mmCIF file of C-alpha atoms in Angstrom:
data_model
loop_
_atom_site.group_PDB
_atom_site.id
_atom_site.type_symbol
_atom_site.label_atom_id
_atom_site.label_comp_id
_atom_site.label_asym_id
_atom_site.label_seq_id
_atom_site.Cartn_x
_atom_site.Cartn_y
_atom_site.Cartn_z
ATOM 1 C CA UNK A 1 -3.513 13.024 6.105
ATOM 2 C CA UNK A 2 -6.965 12.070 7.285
ATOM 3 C CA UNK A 3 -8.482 12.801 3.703
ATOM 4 C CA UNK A 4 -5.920 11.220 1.770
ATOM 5 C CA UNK A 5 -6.289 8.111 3.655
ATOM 6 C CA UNK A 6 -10.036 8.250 3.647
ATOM 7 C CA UNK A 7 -9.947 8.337 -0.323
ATOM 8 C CA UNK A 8 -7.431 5.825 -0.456
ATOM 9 C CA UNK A 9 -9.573 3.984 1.671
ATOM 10 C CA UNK A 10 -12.471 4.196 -0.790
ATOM 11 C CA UNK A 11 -10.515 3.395 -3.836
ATOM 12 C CA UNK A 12 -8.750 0.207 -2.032
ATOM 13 C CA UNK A 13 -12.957 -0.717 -1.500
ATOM 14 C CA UNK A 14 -13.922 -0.259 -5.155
ATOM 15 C CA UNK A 15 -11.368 -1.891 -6.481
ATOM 16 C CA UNK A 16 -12.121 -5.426 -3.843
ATOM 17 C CA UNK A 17 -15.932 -5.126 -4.162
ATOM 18 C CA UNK A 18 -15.546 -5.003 -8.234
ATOM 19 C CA UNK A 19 -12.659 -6.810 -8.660
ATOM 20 C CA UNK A 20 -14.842 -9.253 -11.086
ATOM 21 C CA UNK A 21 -15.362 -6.442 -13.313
ATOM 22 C CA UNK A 22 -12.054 -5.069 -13.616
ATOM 23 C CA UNK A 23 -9.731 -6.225 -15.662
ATOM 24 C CA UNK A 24 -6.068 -8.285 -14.324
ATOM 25 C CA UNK A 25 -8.324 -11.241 -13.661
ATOM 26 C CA UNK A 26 -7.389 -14.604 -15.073
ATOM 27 C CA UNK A 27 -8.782 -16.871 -12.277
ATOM 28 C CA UNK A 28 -12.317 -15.191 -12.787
ATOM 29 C CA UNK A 29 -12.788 -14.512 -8.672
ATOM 30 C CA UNK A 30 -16.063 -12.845 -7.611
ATOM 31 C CA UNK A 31 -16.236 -9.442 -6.168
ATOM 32 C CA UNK A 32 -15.174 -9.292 -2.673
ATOM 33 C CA UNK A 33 -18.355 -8.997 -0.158
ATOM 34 C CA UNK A 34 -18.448 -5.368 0.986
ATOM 35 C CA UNK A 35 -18.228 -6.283 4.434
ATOM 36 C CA UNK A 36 -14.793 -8.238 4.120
ATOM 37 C CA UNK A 37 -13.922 -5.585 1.492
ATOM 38 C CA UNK A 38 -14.254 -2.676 3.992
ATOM 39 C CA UNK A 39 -12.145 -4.639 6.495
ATOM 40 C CA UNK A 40 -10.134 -5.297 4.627
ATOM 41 C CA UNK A 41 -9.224 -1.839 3.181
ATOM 42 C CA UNK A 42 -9.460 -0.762 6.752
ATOM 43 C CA UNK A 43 -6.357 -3.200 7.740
ATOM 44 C CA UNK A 44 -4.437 -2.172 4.740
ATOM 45 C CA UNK A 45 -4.562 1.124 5.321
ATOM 46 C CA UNK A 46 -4.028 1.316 9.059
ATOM 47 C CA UNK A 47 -1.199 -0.745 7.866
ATOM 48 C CA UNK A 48 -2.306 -3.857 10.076
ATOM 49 C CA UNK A 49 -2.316 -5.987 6.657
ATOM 50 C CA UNK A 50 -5.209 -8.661 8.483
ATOM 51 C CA UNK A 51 -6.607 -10.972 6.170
ATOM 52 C CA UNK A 52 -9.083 -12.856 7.198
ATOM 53 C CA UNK A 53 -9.755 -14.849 3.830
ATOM 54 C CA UNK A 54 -7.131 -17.281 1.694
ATOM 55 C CA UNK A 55 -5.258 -14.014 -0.513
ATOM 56 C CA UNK A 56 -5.086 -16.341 -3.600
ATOM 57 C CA UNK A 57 -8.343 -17.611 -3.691
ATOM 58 C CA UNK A 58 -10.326 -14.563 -3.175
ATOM 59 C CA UNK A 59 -8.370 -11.716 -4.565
ATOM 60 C CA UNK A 60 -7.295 -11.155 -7.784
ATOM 61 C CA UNK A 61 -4.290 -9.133 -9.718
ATOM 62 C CA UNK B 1 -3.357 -8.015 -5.078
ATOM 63 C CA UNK B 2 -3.161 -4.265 -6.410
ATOM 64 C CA UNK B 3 -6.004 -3.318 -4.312
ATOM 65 C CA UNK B 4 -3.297 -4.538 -1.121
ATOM 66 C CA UNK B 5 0.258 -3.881 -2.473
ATOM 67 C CA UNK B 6 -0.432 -0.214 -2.963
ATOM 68 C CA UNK B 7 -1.772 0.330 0.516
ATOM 69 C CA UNK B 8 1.484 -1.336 1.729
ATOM 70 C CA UNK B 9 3.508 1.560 0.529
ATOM 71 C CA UNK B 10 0.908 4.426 1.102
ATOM 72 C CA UNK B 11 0.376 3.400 4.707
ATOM 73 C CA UNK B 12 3.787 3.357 5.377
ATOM 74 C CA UNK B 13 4.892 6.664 3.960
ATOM 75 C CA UNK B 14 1.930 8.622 5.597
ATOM 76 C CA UNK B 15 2.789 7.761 9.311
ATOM 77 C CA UNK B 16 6.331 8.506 8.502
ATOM 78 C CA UNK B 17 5.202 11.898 6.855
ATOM 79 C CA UNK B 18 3.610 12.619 9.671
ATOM 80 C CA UNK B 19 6.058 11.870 11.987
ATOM 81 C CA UNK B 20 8.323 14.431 9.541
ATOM 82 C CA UNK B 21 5.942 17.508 9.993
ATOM 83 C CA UNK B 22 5.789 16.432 13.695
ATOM 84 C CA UNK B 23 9.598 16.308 14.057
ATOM 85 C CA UNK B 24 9.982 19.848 12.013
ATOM 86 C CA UNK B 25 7.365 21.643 14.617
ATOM 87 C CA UNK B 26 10.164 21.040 16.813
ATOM 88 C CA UNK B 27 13.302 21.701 14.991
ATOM 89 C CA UNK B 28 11.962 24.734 12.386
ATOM 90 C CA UNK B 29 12.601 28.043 14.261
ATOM 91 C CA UNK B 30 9.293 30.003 13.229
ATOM 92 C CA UNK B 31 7.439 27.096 15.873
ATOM 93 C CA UNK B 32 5.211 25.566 13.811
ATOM 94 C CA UNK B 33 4.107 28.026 10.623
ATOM 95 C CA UNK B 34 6.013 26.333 8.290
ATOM 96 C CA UNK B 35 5.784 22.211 8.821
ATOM 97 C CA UNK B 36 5.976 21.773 4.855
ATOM 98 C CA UNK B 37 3.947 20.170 2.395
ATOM 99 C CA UNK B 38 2.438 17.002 2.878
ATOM 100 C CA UNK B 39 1.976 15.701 -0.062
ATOM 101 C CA UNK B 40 5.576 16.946 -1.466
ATOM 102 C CA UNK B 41 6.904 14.719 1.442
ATOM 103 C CA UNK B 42 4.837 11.957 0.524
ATOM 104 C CA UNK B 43 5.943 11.871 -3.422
ATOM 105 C CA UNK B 44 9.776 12.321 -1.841
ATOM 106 C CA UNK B 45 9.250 9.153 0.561
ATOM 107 C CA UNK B 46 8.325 6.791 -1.708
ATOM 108 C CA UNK B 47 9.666 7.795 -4.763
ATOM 109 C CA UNK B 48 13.637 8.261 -2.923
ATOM 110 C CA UNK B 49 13.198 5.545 -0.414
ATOM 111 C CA UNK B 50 10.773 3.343 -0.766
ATOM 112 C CA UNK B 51 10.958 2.121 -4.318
ATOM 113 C CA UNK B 52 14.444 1.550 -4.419
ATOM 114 C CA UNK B 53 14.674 -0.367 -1.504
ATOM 115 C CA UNK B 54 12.068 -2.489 -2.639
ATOM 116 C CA UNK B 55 13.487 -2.910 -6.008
ATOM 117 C CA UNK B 56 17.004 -3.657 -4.406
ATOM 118 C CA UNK B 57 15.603 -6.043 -1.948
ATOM 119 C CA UNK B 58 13.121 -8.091 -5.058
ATOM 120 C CA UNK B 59 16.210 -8.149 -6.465
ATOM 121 C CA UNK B 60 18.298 -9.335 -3.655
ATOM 122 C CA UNK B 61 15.748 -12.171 -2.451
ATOM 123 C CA UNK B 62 15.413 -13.517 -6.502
ATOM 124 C CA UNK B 63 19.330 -14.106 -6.462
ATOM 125 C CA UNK B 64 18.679 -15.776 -3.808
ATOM 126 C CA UNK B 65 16.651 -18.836 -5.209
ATOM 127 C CA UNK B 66 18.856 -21.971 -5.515
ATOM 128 C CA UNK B 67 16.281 -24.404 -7.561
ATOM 129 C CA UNK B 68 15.187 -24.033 -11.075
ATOM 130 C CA UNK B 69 12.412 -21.702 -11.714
ATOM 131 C CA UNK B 70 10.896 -23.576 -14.760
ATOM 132 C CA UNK B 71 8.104 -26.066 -14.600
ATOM 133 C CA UNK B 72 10.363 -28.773 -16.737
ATOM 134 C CA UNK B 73 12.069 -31.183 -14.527
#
């Protein structure tokens, strides 16, 4: 469990701190500092969901 | 919102995996040899129970909108 979680983890990271180069963006939204973006991939997979930032103004589809 | 949505299923089937291969160390005979295979249970979770509930329930809570959708009056 521990190393799917850990890659899922990392992937769920990637995809927050370079959300501004991936595509599914219309609104244009900058990556995700790595800080928040670790937290926040943290939360979501501890399945605590915390957001600590506005979801629709800082992360995008 | 990918980056959140797919946790929100992942997270969800692991602890209940791994309540399933904590339950069988009890129930399975052998004691503990056999608990099965993780990521078999994993695929099974979500793909038997968590998708269709959450299809059946997106579909159950758009029937239940009473206004017009459209932007038009």
């Amino acid at each position: 469990m521990l190393p799917t979680n850990l890659f899922m983890a990392f992937l769920i990271y990637l995809i927050l701190v370079f959300q501004d180069y991936l595509p599914l963006n219309p609104l244009k939204l900058p990556g995700m500092e790595p800080v928040l973006a670790f937290n926040t991939a943290i939360s979501f997979i501890t399945n605590t969901d915390w957001q600590s930032y506005g979801g629709e103004t800082t992360l995008s589809n | 919102m990918a980056a959140i949505t797919f946790p929100m299923f992942t997270s969800a089937t692991t602890g209940f995996v791994v309540a399933m291969a904590f339950i069988r160390a009890f129930m399975v005979k052998d004691g503990g040899a056999n608990l099965g295979n993780f990521y078999r249970d994993l695929v099974r979770f979500t793909t038997r129970v968590l998708l269709p509930v959450s299809f059946l329930l997106a579909l159950f809570m758009i029937g239940k909108v009473r206004r017009k959708l459209s932007m038009a009056a």
